CSV table of C-alpha atoms in Angstrom, one decimal:
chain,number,residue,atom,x,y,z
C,1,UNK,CA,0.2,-4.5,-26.0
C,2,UNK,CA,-2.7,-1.8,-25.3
C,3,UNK,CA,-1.7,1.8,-24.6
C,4,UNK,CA,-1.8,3.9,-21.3
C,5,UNK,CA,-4.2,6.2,-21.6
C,6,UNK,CA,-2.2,8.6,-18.9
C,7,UNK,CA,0.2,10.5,-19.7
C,8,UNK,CA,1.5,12.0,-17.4
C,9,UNK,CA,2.0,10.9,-13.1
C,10,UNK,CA,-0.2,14.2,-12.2
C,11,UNK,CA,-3.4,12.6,-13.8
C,12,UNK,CA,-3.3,9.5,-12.1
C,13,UNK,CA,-6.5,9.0,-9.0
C,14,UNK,CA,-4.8,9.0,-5.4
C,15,UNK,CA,-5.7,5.3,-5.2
C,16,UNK,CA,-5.8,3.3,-8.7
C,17,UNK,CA,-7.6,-0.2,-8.9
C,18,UNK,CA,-7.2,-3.5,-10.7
C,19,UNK,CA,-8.4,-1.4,-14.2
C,20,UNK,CA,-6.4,1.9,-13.7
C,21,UNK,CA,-3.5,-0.3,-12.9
C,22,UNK,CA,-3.9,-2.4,-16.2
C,23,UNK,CA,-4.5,1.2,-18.6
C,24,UNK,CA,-1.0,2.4,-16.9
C,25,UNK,CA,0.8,-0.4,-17.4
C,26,UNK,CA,-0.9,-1.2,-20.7
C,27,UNK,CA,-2.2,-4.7,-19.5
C,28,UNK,CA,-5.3,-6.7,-19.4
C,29,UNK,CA,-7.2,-6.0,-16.1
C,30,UNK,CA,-7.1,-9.7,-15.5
C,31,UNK,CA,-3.1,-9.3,-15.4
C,32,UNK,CA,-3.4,-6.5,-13.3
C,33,UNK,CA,-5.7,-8.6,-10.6
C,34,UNK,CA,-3.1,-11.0,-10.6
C,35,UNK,CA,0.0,-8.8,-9.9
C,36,UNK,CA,-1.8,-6.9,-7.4
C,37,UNK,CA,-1.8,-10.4,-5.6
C,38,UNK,CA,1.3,-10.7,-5.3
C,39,UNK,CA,3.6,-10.1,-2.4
C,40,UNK,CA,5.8,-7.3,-3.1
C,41,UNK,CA,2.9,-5.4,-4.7
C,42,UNK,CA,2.2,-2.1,-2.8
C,43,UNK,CA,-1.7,-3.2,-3.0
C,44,UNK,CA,-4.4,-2.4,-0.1
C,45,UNK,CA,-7.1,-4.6,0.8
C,46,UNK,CA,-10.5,-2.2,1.4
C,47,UNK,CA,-13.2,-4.6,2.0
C,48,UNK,CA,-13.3,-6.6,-1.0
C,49,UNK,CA,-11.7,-4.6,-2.9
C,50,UNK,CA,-7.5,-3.8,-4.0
C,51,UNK,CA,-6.2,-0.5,-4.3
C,52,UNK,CA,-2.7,1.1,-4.7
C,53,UNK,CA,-1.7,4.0,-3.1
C,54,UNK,CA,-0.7,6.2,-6.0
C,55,UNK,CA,2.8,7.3,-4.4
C,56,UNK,CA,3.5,3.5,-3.0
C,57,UNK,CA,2.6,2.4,-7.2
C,58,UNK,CA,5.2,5.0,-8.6
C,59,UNK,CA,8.2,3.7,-6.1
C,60,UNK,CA,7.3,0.1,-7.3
C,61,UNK,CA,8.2,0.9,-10.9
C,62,UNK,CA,10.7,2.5,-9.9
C,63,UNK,CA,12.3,-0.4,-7.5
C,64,UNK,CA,11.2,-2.8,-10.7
C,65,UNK,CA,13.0,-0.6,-13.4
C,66,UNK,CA,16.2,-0.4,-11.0
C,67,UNK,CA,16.4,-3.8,-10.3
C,68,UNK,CA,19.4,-5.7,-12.6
């Protein structure tokens, strides 16, 4: 598994794409791409292009870790 090169919340952008997505969660970015498609990912269509909301990708985790 690769490593998160973020340590803490506070350093992450206000909107993260597919790669800044796969370095938190210590994925491939082709992973990433893919759960960003799905439905009950908090991902943003701009153009072309998938980004997360920083605060709406924290209260997924959350939801996720919470979840039995």
């Amino acid at each position: 598994m690769k490593q998160s090169i973020y340590k803490d919340y506070k350093e992450l952008p206000l909107f993260l794409n597919a790669d800044t997505v796969a370095k938190v969660l210590g994925i491939a970015t082709s992973t990433a791409y893919e759960l960003m498609h799905e439905n009950d990912f908090p991902s943003l269509e701009v153009g072309s292009r998938l980004i997360v909301p920083k605060e709406n990708f924290k209260q997924w985790i959350e939801t996720k870790i919470n979840v039995k």
